[in-house]
């Protein structure tokens, strides 16, 4: 199986500034043509959402480039948001911007993604949500629609951490309910992981004020934080996992999962996936990769449990169909 690999490089502040300036000077819009609202079989999730005229989507509100609540406008912005709009367009028709009017975005941090789906608080979760076998026991996934890789962020002048094994003996921050914690425990068992938060922005603050020596999560999440704090942080640039991002939905809803996978594949072909990427992640100097093939796996049996706070397992056990790590332009 062929994969296209790009490597995240440490970029000098000046280069990042030039890239950001260039990105800001060129407005990128999603160019997918308007679509007609299809007719769905009665009883399907798609028919229910179409009749209601609204769908609720869980995403992050604190992750620059993927899911961020704009502090000035209150709008929810990022690549995950654009992917959700593409799915909604397939239900409600019209343009991507028309479809956005039908979405109610709710903040869904890592540690409540599964329970939010199970309790019906959201119709789907698009929130840098790594697909793995443990999670597939309690929710189902469409996608993947992007492949990231876990990396490390440190203060800009810190050259003591160059790989995951260098985290042994260091205070490291990540978020509760993420695969990142499990991965570090497996690969750097002597790392001090006593400081965790519900959102990554709090980890960045802990790194900035010296409470921890590193933050670890997916490279594109860290890239967003560096993009917002160019003089404070840098990404090590040595990813040590593959993280296939999927769209989480209620367990056993095969028709909805198949529909979302169809929408993703259509967006790959018509250019709307690339347009969504260029509108968001590419503004930080990341070249749009080849989108990964969706995985139409057979659903695994439901795990009998009434309360699931998080289902994580080390991502080294996941074998994605392609590996993509961002490359600055």
PDB file of C-alpha atoms in Angstrom, residues 117-319:
ATOM      1  CA  UNK A 117     -21.806  10.153  21.369  1.00  0.00           C
ATOM      2  CA  UNK A 118     -23.286   7.389  23.515  1.00  0.00           C
ATOM      3  CA  UNK A 119     -25.664   9.700  25.362  1.00  0.00           C
ATOM      4  CA  UNK A 120     -26.863  11.349  22.147  1.00  0.00           C
ATOM      5  CA  UNK A 121     -25.556  14.788  23.054  1.00  0.00           C
ATOM      6  CA  UNK A 122     -23.989  15.008  19.593  1.00  0.00           C
ATOM      7  CA  UNK A 123     -24.790  13.435  16.235  1.00  0.00           C
ATOM      8  CA  UNK A 124     -21.115  13.079  15.377  1.00  0.00           C
ATOM      9  CA  UNK A 125     -17.708  14.112  16.683  1.00  0.00           C
ATOM     10  CA  UNK A 126     -15.079  15.678  14.418  1.00  0.00           C
ATOM     11  CA  UNK A 127     -12.339  16.595  16.871  1.00  0.00           C
ATOM     12  CA  UNK A 128      -8.828  15.353  15.998  1.00  0.00           C
ATOM     13  CA  UNK A 129     -10.276  11.975  17.011  1.00  0.00           C
ATOM     14  CA  UNK A 130      -7.817   9.111  16.555  1.00  0.00           C
ATOM     15  CA  UNK A 131      -9.341   5.832  15.373  1.00  0.00           C
ATOM     16  CA  UNK A 132      -8.191   2.832  17.389  1.00  0.00           C
ATOM     17  CA  UNK A 133      -9.478  -0.605  18.346  1.00  0.00           C
ATOM     18  CA  UNK A 134     -10.322   0.325  21.937  1.00  0.00           C
ATOM     19  CA  UNK A 135     -12.549   3.187  20.844  1.00  0.00           C
ATOM     20  CA  UNK A 136     -14.202   1.093  18.131  1.00  0.00           C
ATOM     21  CA  UNK A 137     -15.614  -1.107  20.890  1.00  0.00           C
ATOM     22  CA  UNK A 138     -17.834   1.741  22.105  1.00  0.00           C
ATOM     23  CA  UNK A 139     -18.322   4.047  19.092  1.00  0.00           C
ATOM     24  CA  UNK A 140     -17.961   3.726  15.328  1.00  0.00           C
ATOM     25  CA  UNK A 141     -15.817   5.786  12.978  1.00  0.00           C
ATOM     26  CA  UNK A 142     -16.075   7.045   9.439  1.00  0.00           C
ATOM     27  CA  UNK A 143     -12.818   7.903   7.728  1.00  0.00           C
ATOM     28  CA  UNK A 144      -9.981   8.426   8.313  1.00  0.00           C
ATOM     29  CA  UNK A 145      -9.958  11.844   6.680  1.00  0.00           C
ATOM     30  CA  UNK A 146      -6.432  12.792   7.845  1.00  0.00           C
ATOM     31  CA  UNK A 147      -3.324  11.083   9.230  1.00  0.00           C
ATOM     32  CA  UNK A 148      -1.295  12.895  11.878  1.00  0.00           C
ATOM     33  CA  UNK A 149       1.605  11.748  14.077  1.00  0.00           C
ATOM     34  CA  UNK A 150       2.324  12.353  17.752  1.00  0.00           C
ATOM     35  CA  UNK A 151       5.215  14.718  18.419  1.00  0.00           C
ATOM     36  CA  UNK A 152       6.612  16.903  21.207  1.00  0.00           C
ATOM     37  CA  UNK A 153       6.565  20.651  21.798  1.00  0.00           C
ATOM     38  CA  UNK A 154       9.155  22.392  23.976  1.00  0.00           C
ATOM     39  CA  UNK A 155      10.260  25.931  24.718  1.00  0.00           C
ATOM     40  CA  UNK A 156      12.039  27.470  21.786  1.00  0.00           C
ATOM     41  CA  UNK A 157      15.520  27.431  23.308  1.00  0.00           C
ATOM     42  CA  UNK A 158      15.317  23.906  24.730  1.00  0.00           C
ATOM     43  CA  UNK A 159      17.506  21.428  22.835  1.00  0.00           C
ATOM     44  CA  UNK A 160      17.497  18.707  25.500  1.00  0.00           C
ATOM     45  CA  UNK A 161      14.479  16.857  24.072  1.00  0.00           C
ATOM     46  CA  UNK A 162      14.874  15.430  20.584  1.00  0.00           C
ATOM     47  CA  UNK A 163      12.851  12.207  20.735  1.00  0.00           C
ATOM     48  CA  UNK A 164      10.194  10.500  22.826  1.00  0.00           C
ATOM     49  CA  UNK A 165      12.782   8.632  24.927  1.00  0.00           C
ATOM     50  CA  UNK A 166      14.177  11.988  26.061  1.00  0.00           C
ATOM     51  CA  UNK A 167      10.907  12.491  27.948  1.00  0.00           C
ATOM     52  CA  UNK A 168      12.039  10.003  30.605  1.00  0.00           C
ATOM     53  CA  UNK A 169      12.561  11.940  33.828  1.00  0.00           C
ATOM     54  CA  UNK A 170      10.855  15.059  32.416  1.00  0.00           C
ATOM     55  CA  UNK A 171       7.531  16.631  33.364  1.00  0.00           C
ATOM     56  CA  UNK A 172       5.261  16.210  30.364  1.00  0.00           C
ATOM     57  CA  UNK A 173       1.744  17.514  29.806  1.00  0.00           C
ATOM     58  CA  UNK A 174      -1.074  16.096  27.708  1.00  0.00           C
ATOM     59  CA  UNK A 175      -4.849  15.920  28.033  1.00  0.00           C
ATOM     60  CA  UNK A 176      -7.058  13.463  29.843  1.00  0.00           C
ATOM     61  CA  UNK A 177      -8.691  10.838  27.650  1.00  0.00           C
ATOM     62  CA  UNK A 178      -6.217  11.167  24.773  1.00  0.00           C
ATOM     63  CA  UNK A 179      -4.130   8.486  23.102  1.00  0.00           C
ATOM     64  CA  UNK A 180      -1.109  10.720  23.709  1.00  0.00           C
ATOM     65  CA  UNK A 181      -0.816   9.773  27.382  1.00  0.00           C
ATOM     66  CA  UNK A 182      -0.960   6.047  26.651  1.00  0.00           C
ATOM     67  CA  UNK A 183       1.656   6.398  23.921  1.00  0.00           C
ATOM     68  CA  UNK A 184       4.134   8.216  26.182  1.00  0.00           C
ATOM     69  CA  UNK A 185       3.583   5.737  29.017  1.00  0.00           C
ATOM     70  CA  UNK A 186       4.501   2.940  26.613  1.00  0.00           C
ATOM     71  CA  UNK A 187       7.510   4.636  24.995  1.00  0.00           C
ATOM     72  CA  UNK A 188       8.888   6.725  27.900  1.00  0.00           C
ATOM     73  CA  UNK A 189       7.776   4.936  31.083  1.00  0.00           C
ATOM     74  CA  UNK A 190       9.854   7.194  33.354  1.00  0.00           C
ATOM     75  CA  UNK A 191       8.207  10.392  32.121  1.00  0.00           C
ATOM     76  CA  UNK A 192       6.344  12.371  34.774  1.00  0.00           C
ATOM     77  CA  UNK A 193       2.746  12.600  33.506  1.00  0.00           C
ATOM     78  CA  UNK A 194       1.228  13.907  36.720  1.00  0.00           C
ATOM     79  CA  UNK A 195       0.083  17.181  35.144  1.00  0.00           C
ATOM     80  CA  UNK A 196      -2.860  16.759  32.774  1.00  0.00           C
ATOM     81  CA  UNK A 197      -5.725  18.994  31.702  1.00  0.00           C
ATOM     82  CA  UNK A 198      -8.998  18.788  29.826  1.00  0.00           C
ATOM     83  CA  UNK A 199      -7.760  20.909  26.898  1.00  0.00           C
ATOM     84  CA  UNK A 200      -4.385  21.368  25.184  1.00  0.00           C
ATOM     85  CA  UNK A 201      -4.346  25.146  25.560  1.00  0.00           C
ATOM     86  CA  UNK A 202      -3.839  24.649  29.304  1.00  0.00           C
ATOM     87  CA  UNK A 203      -0.831  22.411  28.568  1.00  0.00           C
ATOM     88  CA  UNK A 204       0.654  25.211  26.475  1.00  0.00           C
ATOM     89  CA  UNK A 205       0.247  27.596  29.404  1.00  0.00           C
ATOM     90  CA  UNK A 206       1.912  25.081  31.742  1.00  0.00           C
ATOM     91  CA  UNK A 207       4.842  24.784  29.330  1.00  0.00           C
ATOM     92  CA  UNK A 208       5.118  28.532  28.986  1.00  0.00           C
ATOM     93  CA  UNK A 209       5.268  29.140  32.749  1.00  0.00           C
ATOM     94  CA  UNK A 210       7.659  26.240  33.454  1.00  0.00           C
ATOM     95  CA  UNK A 211       5.365  23.804  35.255  1.00  0.00           C
ATOM     96  CA  UNK A 212       6.227  21.192  32.613  1.00  0.00           C
ATOM     97  CA  UNK A 213       9.155  20.748  30.248  1.00  0.00           C
ATOM     98  CA  UNK A 214       7.215  19.424  27.276  1.00  0.00           C
ATOM     99  CA  UNK A 215       3.769  18.993  25.806  1.00  0.00           C
ATOM    100  CA  UNK A 216       2.943  16.012  23.631  1.00  0.00           C
ATOM    101  CA  UNK A 217       0.076  15.371  21.249  1.00  0.00           C
ATOM    102  CA  UNK A 218      -0.472  15.164  17.496  1.00  0.00           C
ATOM    103  CA  UNK A 219       1.938  17.234  15.434  1.00  0.00           C
ATOM    104  CA  UNK A 220      -0.753  19.284  13.697  1.00  0.00           C
ATOM    105  CA  UNK A 221      -2.227  20.308  17.064  1.00  0.00           C
ATOM    106  CA  UNK A 222       1.223  21.369  18.252  1.00  0.00           C
ATOM    107  CA  UNK A 223       1.828  23.169  14.966  1.00  0.00           C
ATOM    108  CA  UNK A 224      -1.264  25.254  15.637  1.00  0.00           C
ATOM    109  CA  UNK A 225       0.068  26.198  19.069  1.00  0.00           C
ATOM    110  CA  UNK A 226       3.451  27.133  17.621  1.00  0.00           C
ATOM    111  CA  UNK A 227       1.674  29.167  14.962  1.00  0.00           C
ATOM    112  CA  UNK A 228      -0.030  31.129  17.749  1.00  0.00           C
ATOM    113  CA  UNK A 229       3.157  31.445  19.863  1.00  0.00           C
ATOM    114  CA  UNK A 230       6.024  31.683  17.380  1.00  0.00           C
ATOM    115  CA  UNK A 231       8.472  33.210  19.860  1.00  0.00           C
ATOM    116  CA  UNK A 232       7.716  30.784  22.684  1.00  0.00           C
ATOM    117  CA  UNK A 233       7.575  27.212  21.349  1.00  0.00           C
ATOM    118  CA  UNK A 234       8.945  24.809  18.776  1.00  0.00           C
ATOM    119  CA  UNK A 235       7.974  21.312  17.657  1.00  0.00           C
ATOM    120  CA  UNK A 236      10.754  18.731  17.973  1.00  0.00           C
ATOM    121  CA  UNK A 237       9.854  17.311  14.549  1.00  0.00           C
ATOM    122  CA  UNK A 238      10.319  13.621  15.328  1.00  0.00           C
ATOM    123  CA  UNK A 239       6.852  11.983  15.216  1.00  0.00           C
ATOM    124  CA  UNK A 240       6.647   8.583  16.903  1.00  0.00           C
ATOM    125  CA  UNK A 241       3.105   7.356  16.123  1.00  0.00           C
ATOM    126  CA  UNK A 242       0.520   7.459  13.374  1.00  0.00           C
ATOM    127  CA  UNK A 243      -2.836   9.015  14.267  1.00  0.00           C
ATOM    128  CA  UNK A 244      -5.682   8.390  11.786  1.00  0.00           C
ATOM    129  CA  UNK A 245      -8.404  10.978  12.414  1.00  0.00           C
ATOM    130  CA  UNK A 246     -11.970   9.732  12.086  1.00  0.00           C
ATOM    131  CA  UNK A 247     -15.521  10.984  12.564  1.00  0.00           C
ATOM    132  CA  UNK A 248     -17.074   9.387  15.629  1.00  0.00           C
ATOM    133  CA  UNK A 249     -20.732   8.302  15.559  1.00  0.00           C
ATOM    134  CA  UNK A 250     -23.059   6.084  17.583  1.00  0.00           C
ATOM    135  CA  UNK A 251     -22.134   2.405  17.643  1.00  0.00           C
ATOM    136  CA  UNK A 252     -23.931   0.282  15.053  1.00  0.00           C
ATOM    137  CA  UNK A 253     -25.201   3.110  12.816  1.00  0.00           C
ATOM    138  CA  UNK A 254     -23.790   1.521   9.672  1.00  0.00           C
ATOM    139  CA  UNK A 255     -25.953   3.531   7.264  1.00  0.00           C
ATOM    140  CA  UNK A 256     -24.724   6.842   8.684  1.00  0.00           C
ATOM    141  CA  UNK A 257     -21.119   5.638   8.687  1.00  0.00           C
ATOM    142  CA  UNK A 258     -21.405   4.542   5.051  1.00  0.00           C
ATOM    143  CA  UNK A 259     -22.960   7.883   4.112  1.00  0.00           C
ATOM    144  CA  UNK A 260     -20.141   9.860   5.767  1.00  0.00           C
ATOM    145  CA  UNK A 261     -17.516   7.696   4.078  1.00  0.00           C
ATOM    146  CA  UNK A 262     -19.210   8.354   0.734  1.00  0.00           C
ATOM    147  CA  UNK A 263     -19.130  12.094   1.435  1.00  0.00           C
ATOM    148  CA  UNK A 264     -15.439  11.975   2.319  1.00  0.00           C
ATOM    149  CA  UNK A 265     -14.600  10.097  -0.872  1.00  0.00           C
ATOM    150  CA  UNK A 266     -16.641  12.582  -2.912  1.00  0.00           C
ATOM    151  CA  UNK A 267     -14.735  15.473  -1.308  1.00  0.00           C
ATOM    152  CA  UNK A 268     -11.445  13.836  -2.274  1.00  0.00           C
ATOM    153  CA  UNK A 269     -12.549  13.664  -5.907  1.00  0.00           C
ATOM    154  CA  UNK A 270     -14.187  17.078  -6.324  1.00  0.00           C
ATOM    155  CA  UNK A 271     -11.411  19.047  -4.622  1.00  0.00           C
ATOM    156  CA  UNK A 272     -13.455  20.240  -1.646  1.00  0.00           C
ATOM    157  CA  UNK A 273     -11.243  18.319   0.825  1.00  0.00           C
ATOM    158  CA  UNK A 274      -8.142  20.091  -0.490  1.00  0.00           C
ATOM    159  CA  UNK A 275      -9.980  23.426  -0.451  1.00  0.00           C
ATOM    160  CA  UNK A 276     -10.923  22.843   3.202  1.00  0.00           C
ATOM    161  CA  UNK A 277      -7.303  22.020   4.052  1.00  0.00           C
ATOM    162  CA  UNK A 278      -5.963  25.059   2.212  1.00  0.00           C
ATOM    163  CA  UNK A 279      -8.442  27.305   4.006  1.00  0.00           C
ATOM    164  CA  UNK A 280      -7.243  26.131   7.426  1.00  0.00           C
ATOM    165  CA  UNK A 281      -4.124  24.035   8.056  1.00  0.00           C
ATOM    166  CA  UNK A 282      -2.255  25.315   5.001  1.00  0.00           C
ATOM    167  CA  UNK A 283      -2.285  28.845   6.438  1.00  0.00           C
ATOM    168  CA  UNK A 284       0.447  27.648   8.824  1.00  0.00           C
ATOM    169  CA  UNK A 285       2.658  26.585   5.927  1.00  0.00           C
ATOM    170  CA  UNK A 286       1.566  22.960   5.628  1.00  0.00           C
ATOM    171  CA  UNK A 287       1.268  21.427   2.168  1.00  0.00           C
ATOM    172  CA  UNK A 288      -1.974  19.547   1.543  1.00  0.00           C
ATOM    173  CA  UNK A 289      -1.223  15.803   1.485  1.00  0.00           C
ATOM    174  CA  UNK A 290      -2.985  13.102  -0.478  1.00  0.00           C
ATOM    175  CA  UNK A 291      -6.100  12.266   1.563  1.00  0.00           C
ATOM    176  CA  UNK A 292      -6.096   8.763   3.054  1.00  0.00           C
ATOM    177  CA  UNK A 293      -8.466   6.030   1.863  1.00  0.00           C
ATOM    178  CA  UNK A 294     -11.467   5.521   4.128  1.00  0.00           C
ATOM    179  CA  UNK A 295     -11.612   2.283   6.109  1.00  0.00           C
ATOM    180  CA  UNK A 296     -14.971   0.541   5.661  1.00  0.00           C
ATOM    181  CA  UNK A 297     -14.299  -1.919   8.462  1.00  0.00           C
ATOM    182  CA  UNK A 298     -16.810  -4.415   9.848  1.00  0.00           C
ATOM    183  CA  UNK A 299     -18.269  -3.042  13.054  1.00  0.00           C
ATOM    184  CA  UNK A 300     -17.109  -4.791  16.224  1.00  0.00           C
ATOM    185  CA  UNK A 301     -19.641  -5.832  18.895  1.00  0.00           C
ATOM    186  CA  UNK A 302     -20.813  -3.247  21.390  1.00  0.00           C
ATOM    187  CA  UNK A 303     -18.980  -3.258  24.717  1.00  0.00           C
ATOM    188  CA  UNK A 304     -21.630  -3.704  27.456  1.00  0.00           C
ATOM    189  CA  UNK A 305     -21.086  -0.652  29.637  1.00  0.00           C
ATOM    190  CA  UNK A 306     -23.307   2.205  30.677  1.00  0.00           C
ATOM    191  CA  UNK A 307     -20.525   4.708  31.323  1.00  0.00           C
ATOM    192  CA  UNK A 308     -17.472   5.242  29.174  1.00  0.00           C
ATOM    193  CA  UNK A 309     -15.246   8.185  30.003  1.00  0.00           C
ATOM    194  CA  UNK A 310     -12.588   7.426  27.420  1.00  0.00           C
ATOM    195  CA  UNK A 311     -11.255   4.541  25.415  1.00  0.00           C
ATOM    196  CA  UNK A 312      -7.588   4.799  24.561  1.00  0.00           C
ATOM    197  CA  UNK A 313      -4.805   2.481  23.562  1.00  0.00           C
ATOM    198  CA  UNK A 314      -1.246   3.098  22.382  1.00  0.00           C
ATOM    199  CA  UNK A 315      -1.399   4.307  18.803  1.00  0.00           C
ATOM    200  CA  UNK A 316       1.569   2.212  17.779  1.00  0.00           C
ATOM    201  CA  UNK A 317      -0.911  -0.634  17.340  1.00  0.00           C
ATOM    202  CA  UNK A 318      -2.825   1.293  14.668  1.00  0.00           C
ATOM    203  CA  UNK A 319      -1.811   0.642  11.081  1.00  0.00           C
TER     204      UNK A 319
END
